[in-house]
Coordinates of C-alpha atoms and ligand atoms in Angstrom, one line a residue:
M15 CA 125.3 101.9 112.9
S16 CA 127.0 98.6 114.6
D17 CA 125.9 95.2 114.4
G18 CA 123.7 94.5 117.5
S19 CA 122.9 97.9 118.2
S20 CA 119.2 98.6 118.8
F21 CA 116.9 100.0 115.9
Y22 CA 113.3 100.7 116.7
I23 CA 111.1 102.0 113.9
T24 CA 107.6 102.9 113.5
T25 CA 105.0 103.8 110.9
P26 CA 102.3 106.3 111.7
I27 CA 99.1 104.6 113.5
F28 CA 96.4 104.8 110.9
Y29 CA 93.3 106.4 111.4
V30 CA 90.4 103.4 111.0
N31 CA 87.7 105.9 109.6
D32 CA 88.2 104.2 106.4
V33 CA 90.0 101.1 104.9
P34 CA 93.6 101.2 103.4
H35 CA 94.6 102.6 100.3
I36 CA 98.2 102.1 98.4
G37 CA 99.2 105.4 100.1
H38 CA 99.0 103.7 103.4
A39 CA 100.6 100.7 102.4
Y40 CA 103.6 102.5 101.0
T41 CA 104.5 103.9 104.5
E42 CA 104.0 100.5 105.8
V43 CA 106.4 98.7 103.1
A44 CA 109.0 101.3 103.4
A45 CA 109.3 101.0 107.2
D46 CA 109.0 97.0 106.7
V47 CA 112.1 97.0 104.2
L48 CA 113.9 99.1 106.8
A49 CA 113.1 96.7 109.8
R50 CA 113.8 93.6 107.6
W51 CA 117.2 94.9 106.6
H52 CA 118.3 95.9 110.1
R53 CA 117.0 92.6 111.6
Q54 CA 119.0 90.6 108.8
A55 CA 122.1 92.7 109.9
G56 CA 121.7 91.6 113.5
D57 CA 120.5 94.8 115.0
D58 CA 118.1 94.5 118.0
T59 CA 115.3 95.5 115.7
W60 CA 111.6 96.4 117.0
F61 CA 109.2 97.5 114.1
L62 CA 105.9 99.0 115.4
T63 CA 102.5 99.5 113.8
G64 CA 99.1 100.1 114.5
T65 CA 95.8 102.4 114.7
D66 CA 94.8 105.5 115.6
E67 CA 91.3 105.2 117.0
H68 CA 89.9 108.2 118.9
G69 CA 88.9 111.6 117.9
Q70 CA 85.8 113.2 115.9
K71 CA 86.9 111.9 112.8
I72 CA 86.2 108.3 113.8
L73 CA 83.6 109.3 116.4
R74 CA 81.5 110.8 113.4
T75 CA 82.1 108.1 110.7
A76 CA 81.0 105.6 113.3
T77 CA 77.9 107.3 114.1
A78 CA 77.0 108.0 110.4
N79 CA 77.2 104.1 110.3
G80 CA 75.0 103.5 113.4
V81 CA 77.7 102.0 115.7
T82 CA 79.7 102.8 118.4
P83 CA 83.1 104.4 117.7
K84 CA 84.7 101.1 119.6
Q85 CA 82.6 98.7 117.3
W86 CA 83.5 100.6 114.3
A87 CA 87.2 100.4 115.1
D88 CA 87.2 96.7 115.9
K89 CA 85.4 96.0 112.5
L90 CA 88.0 98.0 110.6
V91 CA 91.1 96.7 112.5
A92 CA 89.9 93.0 111.9
E93 CA 88.6 93.2 108.3
A94 CA 90.9 96.0 107.2
W95 CA 93.9 97.1 108.8
E96 CA 95.1 93.7 110.2
P97 CA 94.7 92.1 106.9
L98 CA 96.6 94.7 105.1
L99 CA 99.7 93.6 107.0
A100 CA 99.5 90.1 105.4
T101 CA 98.6 91.3 101.8
I102 CA 101.8 93.3 101.5
D103 CA 104.0 91.0 104.0
I104 CA 104.8 93.2 106.7
S105 CA 106.9 91.9 109.4
N106 CA 105.8 94.0 112.2
D107 CA 106.7 93.0 115.9
D108 CA 103.6 94.7 117.4
F109 CA 100.4 96.2 116.6
I110 CA 99.1 98.9 118.9
R111 CA 95.5 100.3 118.9
T112 CA 95.2 103.4 120.9
T113 CA 91.9 101.8 122.6
E114 CA 93.9 99.5 124.3
P115 CA 94.5 99.7 128.2
R116 CA 98.4 99.5 127.8
H117 CA 98.4 102.6 126.1
E118 CA 95.2 104.5 127.7
K119 CA 96.6 104.1 131.2
N120 CA 100.0 105.4 130.2
V121 CA 98.8 108.2 128.2
Q122 CA 97.2 109.2 131.3
L123 CA 100.3 108.7 133.2
F124 CA 102.4 110.8 130.9
L125 CA 99.9 113.7 130.8
Q126 CA 99.7 113.8 134.7
R127 CA 103.6 114.1 134.7
L128 CA 103.4 117.0 132.4
Y129 CA 100.6 118.7 134.6
D130 CA 102.5 117.8 137.8
A131 CA 105.6 119.5 136.3
G132 CA 103.8 122.6 135.5
Y133 CA 103.4 122.3 131.5
I134 CA 99.7 122.2 131.3
Y135 CA 97.3 125.4 131.8
T136 CA 93.6 126.0 131.3
G137 CA 92.9 128.4 128.5
E138 CA 90.6 129.4 125.7
Y139 CA 91.1 128.9 122.2
E140 CA 89.2 130.0 118.9
G141 CA 90.4 128.6 115.8
Y142 CA 89.7 126.7 112.3
Y143 CA 89.6 123.0 112.8
C144 CA 90.1 120.6 110.1
V145 CA 88.4 117.0 111.4
G146 CA 90.3 115.4 108.4
C147 CA 93.6 116.4 109.7
E148 CA 92.1 116.5 113.4
E149 CA 94.1 119.9 113.6
Y150 CA 93.9 123.8 114.3
K151 CA 94.9 125.3 111.1
Q152 CA 96.3 128.8 110.6
L153 CA 94.9 131.1 108.0
S154 CA 98.1 130.2 105.9
D155 CA 97.2 126.6 105.8
L156 CA 93.9 127.1 104.1
V157 CA 92.9 127.9 100.4
D158 CA 89.7 129.0 98.4
G159 CA 87.4 126.1 98.0
T160 CA 86.3 125.0 94.4
G161 CA 83.2 123.2 93.0
Q162 CA 80.7 122.9 96.0
Y163 CA 82.9 124.4 98.5
E164 CA 83.4 127.6 96.2
G165 CA 83.6 130.7 98.5
Q166 CA 84.7 128.9 101.5
L167 CA 88.0 128.3 103.3
V168 CA 89.0 124.7 102.8
C169 CA 91.8 122.7 104.2
A170 CA 94.7 122.4 101.5
I171 CA 94.9 118.8 102.3
H172 CA 91.4 117.7 102.5
S173 CA 89.9 120.2 100.1
K174 CA 86.9 120.3 102.6
P175 CA 85.9 123.4 104.8
V176 CA 87.1 123.8 108.1
E177 CA 85.0 124.4 111.3
L178 CA 85.4 127.6 113.6
L179 CA 85.7 126.1 117.1
K180 CA 85.9 127.9 120.5
E181 CA 86.7 125.9 123.4
R182 CA 87.9 126.2 126.9
N183 CA 90.7 123.5 127.3
Y184 CA 94.0 122.3 128.6
F185 CA 97.0 123.6 126.7
F186 CA 100.5 122.2 126.8
R187 CA 103.3 124.9 127.0
M188 CA 104.8 124.0 123.6
S189 CA 106.0 127.7 123.1
D190 CA 108.5 127.1 126.0
F191 CA 110.5 124.6 123.5
A192 CA 110.9 126.7 120.2
E193 CA 114.7 127.3 121.2
R194 CA 115.4 123.8 122.2
L195 CA 114.0 122.5 119.0
L196 CA 115.8 125.0 116.8
A197 CA 119.0 124.0 118.7
L198 CA 118.1 120.3 118.2
Y199 CA 117.6 120.8 114.2
E200 CA 120.8 122.6 114.3
E201 CA 123.1 120.2 116.1
R202 CA 121.5 117.2 114.8
P203 CA 120.8 118.1 110.8
D204 CA 119.6 114.6 110.0
F205 CA 117.1 114.7 113.0
V206 CA 114.3 115.7 110.1
Q207 CA 114.8 114.4 106.8
P208 CA 114.7 114.7 104.0
E209 CA 116.2 118.2 103.7
S210 CA 112.7 119.5 101.9
V211 CA 110.7 118.5 105.2
R212 CA 113.6 119.7 107.4
N213 CA 113.6 123.5 105.9
E214 CA 110.1 123.4 106.3
I215 CA 110.0 122.4 109.9
V216 CA 112.6 124.7 110.7
S217 CA 110.8 128.0 109.3
F218 CA 108.0 126.8 110.8
V219 CA 109.4 126.8 114.3
R220 CA 111.5 130.0 113.5
R221 CA 108.2 131.8 112.9
G222 CA 107.4 130.9 116.6
L223 CA 105.4 128.3 118.4
T224 CA 102.0 128.8 120.3
D225 CA 101.0 126.7 123.0
L226 CA 99.0 123.6 122.1
S227 CA 95.3 122.9 123.0
I228 CA 95.5 119.4 124.2
S229 CA 92.0 118.2 125.5
R230 CA 88.3 118.5 124.1
Q231 CA 85.1 119.1 126.0
T232 CA 82.6 118.7 123.2
F233 CA 82.7 114.7 122.8
D234 CA 83.8 112.1 124.8
W235 CA 85.6 109.5 122.4
G236 CA 88.9 109.8 123.8
I237 CA 91.0 109.0 126.7
K238 CA 89.8 111.2 129.8
V239 CA 92.1 113.8 131.1
P240 CA 93.0 112.2 134.6
W241 CA 92.5 115.1 136.8
D242 CA 89.2 116.3 135.0
E243 CA 87.3 113.9 133.5
S244 CA 85.0 116.2 131.7
H245 CA 87.9 116.4 129.1
V246 CA 89.3 113.8 126.8
V247 CA 92.8 114.0 125.5
Y248 CA 93.3 115.7 122.1
V249 CA 93.6 112.7 119.5
W250 CA 97.1 113.8 118.1
F251 CA 98.7 114.1 121.6
D252 CA 96.9 110.8 122.3
A253 CA 98.2 109.0 119.1
L254 CA 101.7 110.4 119.0
L255 CA 102.4 108.6 122.6
N256 CA 101.6 105.1 120.9
Y257 CA 105.4 104.9 120.1
A258 CA 106.2 105.4 123.8
T259 CA 103.5 103.2 125.4
A260 CA 103.9 100.3 123.1
A261 CA 107.8 100.4 123.8
G262 CA 107.0 99.8 127.4
Y263 CA 106.7 103.6 128.7
G264 CA 104.9 103.2 132.1
S265 CA 104.8 99.5 132.0
D266 CA 108.2 97.9 131.4
D267 CA 110.8 100.2 131.9
E268 CA 113.5 97.8 130.8
K269 CA 112.0 97.3 127.2
F270 CA 111.6 101.1 126.9
A271 CA 115.4 101.7 127.8
R272 CA 116.1 99.1 125.4
L273 CA 114.1 100.2 122.4
W274 CA 114.0 104.1 122.9
P275 CA 114.7 106.4 121.0
A276 CA 112.8 105.4 117.5
T277 CA 113.1 106.2 114.0
H278 CA 109.9 107.5 112.9
I279 CA 108.6 106.8 109.3
V280 CA 105.8 109.3 108.2
G281 CA 103.9 110.8 105.5
K282 CA 105.4 114.6 105.0
D283 CA 101.8 115.8 105.7
I284 CA 102.3 114.5 109.2
A285 CA 106.1 115.6 109.7
R286 CA 105.3 118.7 111.7
F287 CA 103.3 116.5 114.5
H288 CA 106.2 114.4 114.5
A289 CA 109.2 116.8 114.5
V290 CA 107.6 119.6 116.3
I291 CA 105.0 118.6 118.9
W292 CA 106.2 115.1 119.6
P293 CA 109.8 116.2 120.7
A294 CA 108.6 119.0 122.7
M295 CA 106.1 116.8 124.5
L296 CA 109.3 114.4 125.0
L297 CA 111.5 117.3 125.9
A298 CA 109.0 118.3 128.7
A299 CA 108.8 114.7 129.9
G300 CA 112.4 114.3 130.2
L301 CA 112.6 111.9 127.7
E302 CA 114.9 111.4 124.9
V303 CA 113.7 112.8 121.6
P304 CA 113.5 110.6 118.4
R305 CA 116.3 109.2 116.6
Q306 CA 115.1 110.7 113.5
V307 CA 111.9 111.7 111.6
Y308 CA 111.6 111.0 108.0
G309 CA 108.8 112.6 106.0
H310 CA 108.3 110.5 103.0
G311 CA 106.6 111.9 99.8
W312 CA 103.1 111.1 98.7
L313 CA 101.6 109.0 96.1
L314 CA 99.8 111.2 93.6
V315 CA 96.7 111.0 91.5
G316 CA 96.0 113.7 89.0
G317 CA 98.8 115.8 90.8
E318 CA 97.1 115.3 94.1
K319 CA 97.6 113.3 97.3
M320 CA 95.8 110.0 96.6
S321 CA 93.0 109.8 99.4
K322 CA 89.8 107.9 100.1
S323 CA 87.9 111.2 101.0
K324 CA 88.7 112.2 97.3
L325 CA 87.8 108.7 95.8
T326 CA 91.1 108.4 94.4
G327 CA 92.2 105.5 96.5
I328 CA 93.4 102.2 95.4
A329 CA 93.3 99.4 97.5
P330 CA 96.5 97.3 97.9
E331 CA 94.8 94.1 97.0
Q332 CA 94.0 95.4 93.5
I333 CA 97.5 95.2 92.7
T334 CA 98.9 92.3 94.8
D335 CA 95.9 89.9 93.6
T336 CA 97.6 90.3 90.1
F337 CA 101.3 90.8 90.9
G338 CA 101.9 89.4 94.3
S339 CA 103.1 91.2 97.4
D340 CA 106.5 91.2 96.3
A341 CA 106.1 93.2 93.1
F342 CA 104.1 95.7 95.2
R343 CA 107.0 96.2 97.7
Y344 CA 109.5 96.6 94.7
Y345 CA 107.8 98.6 92.4
F346 CA 106.8 101.4 94.9
L347 CA 110.3 101.6 96.5
R348 CA 112.1 101.1 93.4
A349 CA 110.0 103.6 91.0
I350 CA 109.7 106.5 93.6
N351 CA 112.5 108.4 94.9
F352 CA 112.0 107.7 98.9
G353 CA 111.1 111.4 100.2
Q354 CA 109.6 112.5 96.7
D355 CA 106.2 112.4 95.5
G356 CA 105.4 109.8 93.1
S357 CA 102.5 108.8 90.7
F358 CA 101.3 105.4 90.2
S359 CA 100.3 104.0 86.8
W360 CA 99.3 100.6 85.6
E361 CA 101.4 100.9 82.9
D362 CA 104.6 101.8 84.6
L363 CA 104.0 99.0 87.2
S364 CA 103.5 96.3 84.3
A365 CA 106.5 97.4 82.6
R366 CA 108.7 97.4 85.6
Y367 CA 107.4 93.9 86.5
Q368 CA 108.1 92.4 83.0
A369 CA 111.4 94.3 82.5
E370 CA 113.2 94.1 86.1
L371 CA 111.4 91.6 88.1
A372 CA 110.6 88.8 85.4
N373 CA 113.3 89.5 82.9
G374 CA 116.1 91.1 84.9
F375 CA 116.1 89.1 88.1
G376 CA 113.5 86.3 87.8
N377 CA 114.9 84.7 84.7
L378 CA 118.4 85.3 85.7
A379 CA 117.9 82.9 88.6
S380 CA 115.9 80.5 86.5
R381 CA 118.6 80.4 84.1
V382 CA 121.4 79.7 86.4
V383 CA 119.6 77.2 88.3
A384 CA 118.7 75.4 84.9
M385 CA 122.0 75.3 83.4
V386 CA 123.5 73.7 86.8
T387 CA 120.8 71.2 86.6
R388 CA 121.4 70.4 82.9
Y389 CA 125.2 70.6 83.0
F390 CA 126.1 69.2 86.2
D391 CA 122.9 67.2 87.4
G392 CA 122.0 69.9 90.2
A393 CA 125.6 69.9 92.0
V394 CA 126.8 73.2 92.3
P395 CA 130.3 73.1 90.8
A396 CA 133.4 74.6 92.3
A397 CA 135.6 77.2 90.6
V398 CA 138.3 76.0 89.2
E399 CA 141.7 77.9 90.3
G400 CA 143.7 78.8 87.2
A401 CA 140.4 79.2 85.3
V402 CA 139.4 82.3 87.1
T403 CA 139.6 85.5 85.0
D404 CA 139.2 89.4 85.3
A405 CA 135.5 88.8 84.6
E406 CA 134.8 86.7 87.8
R407 CA 136.9 89.1 89.8
R408 CA 134.6 91.9 88.6
I409 CA 131.8 90.1 89.6
R410 CA 133.1 89.4 93.3
E411 CA 134.2 93.0 93.4
T412 CA 130.5 94.4 92.5
E413 CA 129.0 91.8 95.1
R414 CA 131.0 93.3 97.6
R415 CA 130.6 97.0 96.6
V416 CA 126.9 96.9 96.3
T417 CA 126.5 95.2 99.7
A418 CA 128.2 98.0 101.2
A419 CA 126.6 100.6 99.3
A420 CA 123.3 99.5 99.7
D421 CA 123.9 99.1 103.6
S422 CA 124.8 102.6 103.8
A423 CA 121.7 103.9 101.5
I424 CA 119.5 102.0 104.2
D425 CA 121.4 103.8 107.0
R426 CA 120.6 107.2 105.3
L427 CA 116.9 105.9 104.6
A428 CA 117.5 106.2 101.0
V429 CA 115.7 102.8 100.1
H430 CA 115.2 103.4 96.6
E431 CA 118.9 104.0 96.1
A432 CA 119.7 100.8 98.0
I433 CA 117.6 98.8 95.4
A434 CA 119.1 100.5 92.8
R435 CA 122.7 99.4 94.0
I436 CA 121.8 96.1 94.4
W437 CA 120.2 96.2 90.9
E438 CA 123.7 97.1 89.4
L439 CA 124.4 93.1 90.5
V440 CA 121.4 92.0 88.7
D441 CA 122.5 93.9 85.6
E442 CA 126.0 92.9 85.8
L443 CA 125.2 89.1 86.2
N444 CA 123.0 89.4 83.2
G445 CA 125.8 90.7 81.3
Y446 CA 128.5 88.4 82.6
I447 CA 126.2 85.4 81.4
T448 CA 125.7 86.8 77.9
E449 CA 129.5 87.1 77.5
Q450 CA 130.7 84.1 79.0
E451 CA 128.1 81.9 77.2
P452 CA 127.8 78.9 79.3
W453 CA 125.8 77.0 76.8
A454 CA 128.6 77.1 74.5
L455 CA 131.3 76.2 77.2
A456 CA 129.2 73.0 77.9
K457 CA 129.8 72.2 74.2
D458 CA 133.5 71.8 74.5
P459 CA 134.9 69.6 76.7
A460 CA 138.2 71.7 76.8
Q461 CA 136.1 74.4 78.5
A462 CA 134.9 72.1 81.6
A463 CA 136.9 74.3 84.0
R464 CA 135.5 77.5 82.6
L465 CA 132.0 76.3 82.6
A466 CA 132.3 75.1 86.3
T467 CA 134.1 78.5 87.1
V468 CA 131.2 80.6 85.4
L469 CA 128.4 78.7 87.0
N470 CA 130.0 78.8 90.4
T471 CA 130.1 82.4 90.2
A472 CA 126.9 82.9 88.8
V473 CA 125.3 80.7 91.5
R474 CA 127.3 82.9 94.2
G475 CA 125.9 86.2 92.6
I476 CA 122.4 85.1 92.6
G477 CA 122.6 84.0 96.2
T478 CA 124.1 87.3 97.1
L479 CA 121.0 88.6 95.5
A480 CA 118.8 86.5 97.4
V481 CA 120.2 87.7 100.6
L482 CA 120.5 91.4 99.6
L483 CA 116.7 91.3 98.2
S484 CA 115.3 89.4 100.8
P485 CA 113.8 92.8 102.9
V486 CA 112.5 94.0 99.5
V487 CA 110.9 91.0 97.9
P488 CA 110.9 88.2 100.9
E489 CA 108.7 85.5 99.0
A490 CA 110.9 85.5 95.9
A491 CA 114.2 85.5 97.9
A492 CA 113.0 82.6 100.1
K493 CA 112.1 80.6 97.2
L494 CA 115.4 81.3 95.4
W495 CA 117.5 80.5 98.6
T496 CA 115.5 77.2 99.0
A497 CA 116.3 76.5 95.3
L498 CA 120.1 77.0 95.7
G499 CA 120.2 74.9 98.9
G500 CA 121.6 77.6 101.0
A501 CA 121.6 76.6 104.7
G502 CA 118.7 77.9 106.8
T503 CA 116.5 80.5 106.1
V504 CA 117.5 83.5 103.9
Q505 CA 116.4 86.0 106.5
Q506 CA 118.9 84.4 108.7
Q507 CA 121.6 85.3 106.5
P508 CA 123.9 88.3 107.5
I509 CA 123.0 91.1 105.3
R510 CA 125.9 93.1 105.9
S511 CA 128.5 90.3 104.2
A512 CA 125.8 89.0 101.8
W513 CA 128.9 88.7 99.4
E514 CA 130.6 85.9 101.5
W515 CA 128.2 83.4 100.6
E516 CA 130.0 80.7 98.8
G517 CA 127.1 78.5 97.4
G518 CA 125.4 75.2 98.5
A519 CA 126.1 71.8 97.4
R520 CA 123.0 71.3 95.1
V521 CA 120.4 73.1 93.4
E522 CA 116.8 72.4 93.3
P523 CA 114.0 73.0 90.6
L524 CA 112.8 76.7 90.8
E525 CA 109.5 77.8 89.4
A526 CA 109.4 81.0 87.9
L527 CA 109.9 83.6 90.7
F528 CA 108.0 86.4 88.5
P529 CA 105.4 84.7 86.3
R530 CA 104.5 86.2 83.2
I531 CA 101.0 88.3 83.6
E532 CA 98.5 89.1 81.2
V533 CA 97.7 92.4 82.3
E534 CA 94.1 93.8 81.0
A535 CA 93.8 97.2 80.4
T536 CA 92.8 98.2 84.0
A537 CA 92.0 101.7 85.0
Ligands
MSP605 N1 96.4 108.6 112.4 C1 97.5 109.6 111.9 C2 99.0 109.5 112.1 C3 99.1 109.4 113.9 S1 100.6 108.9 114.1 C4 100.8 109.2 115.6 C5 97.1 109.6 110.4 N2 96.7 108.5 109.9 S2 96.5 108.4 108.1 O1 96.0 106.9 108.3 O2 95.7 109.6 107.7 O3 97.6 108.4 107.7 C6 98.8 107.3 108.0 C7 99.9 107.6 106.9 O4 99.5 107.3 105.6 C8 100.5 108.9 106.8 O5 102.0 108.9 107.0 C9 100.3 109.5 105.4 O6 101.2 110.5 105.4 C10 100.1 108.1 104.8 N3 99.3 108.4 103.5 C11 98.1 108.9 103.3 N4 97.9 109.0 102.0 C12 99.2 108.9 101.4 C13 99.3 108.8 100.1 N5 98.6 109.6 99.2 N6 100.7 108.7 99.7 C14 101.7 108.4 100.6 N7 101.2 108.4 102.0 C15 100.1 108.6 102.4 O7 97.6 110.6 109.9

């Protein structure tokens, strides 16, 4: 991807039936790192997130709580979903709610266009519906219930019984698009990633597509079907369109042309909606299909997807209150290979916090700044020609290599790999300081040129780290950048040439980037 090109990235829009847990925050953080990286690379970046507010799931929750669905959604958005973004330092450019007029109006426009083009017809459907997924299920998607649901068929994701529904609805001729979708997966092997999700999607479509019921008549919490107001639009059909309506579809053609198409980061449970239904909808409307759909793995608890409905959800603040938002962001993206499932444990989190963030990175930064303060009164020394050895050349080479390697990993959405590559520089700089022993050089006036060269190299190295790590740990990177006397903000530093930074004039005192934490035996 070249500098200045457009990069439009989205998270799924979150159901407002409940408050966020760390699984939701994981999706946000992953998309945020990608957005921040591209922004810092100079790409024309747009990062969208938001909330999914229609449908039976929200309606039922609101009713059970004695309020209207809109009141419920307003409360959850204000008290839980918007605050989540601050809790984990999300840099979204827009936040869309599906109850906003800019969305509702243009969902109707889109649907009317499909109707006029002959892609919608009236039909009857009988099937098993999971309200948790807001989806009709095939028998193959169901499993035998256990415990209180023994003897019943339950949704494999929610472990709750499905409901047998029979309705007369409007249908979208999705089956018309099976061949074109298969050709798309074939021509663009990275359209759906990772490979495991791609394979599942391809075999799903190969089994043949049925048409999709896209309206509901039995309740009215949704967007009205424009030509028949006794129906509301199926919540997924409505929700998927957020990516287009927020980008200006129907309201700002110029913006839409600039941003479209998008990279969608979603959990693997909803990859089918994004990699099958969504491109079929776009093809029917004559719009470009997404740039990419990435189905990441789940955070597991006891081997199962963490979820509020199973009471296994952990609130993000439980972690950020103790460890801070940077550690949250770093931990989940580093400890779990993006694309695979991962388990969360307090022990692993605190071990990585201590070893990697506090001792590995934080301590390195503090020591270097402290030595420049002590030995040079805070003035960053210049490297002395003739005192430069292979050790310094190796550090420069590593800076260059990890910058390029991390950028290429980000391009492949391999976030964990990008962080691992950058960490090679953390480790190498730590080894370099240990070997060069600047504290010993400082004792010997004959080694003044070496001392200056070593600390100059170290300052440049940690400056490079501040620039490269800014998308992942924005708070710590900003503090470090200020302490290093870098010009402007760290986010303004071109990330693809991070290694070119030559150091500022003076360092300022640096507080501990990752202070020591006394962790009680939590959960
Ligand atoms: N509203 C739909 C998405 C519509 S997008 C047009 C939805 N919402 S959700 O709130 O249930 O889930 C939002 C995202 O959170 C999904 O990507 C889902 O995979 C993710 N996660 C929910 N639980 C999760 C884990 N335990 N682990 C990782 N991600 C998880 O689906």
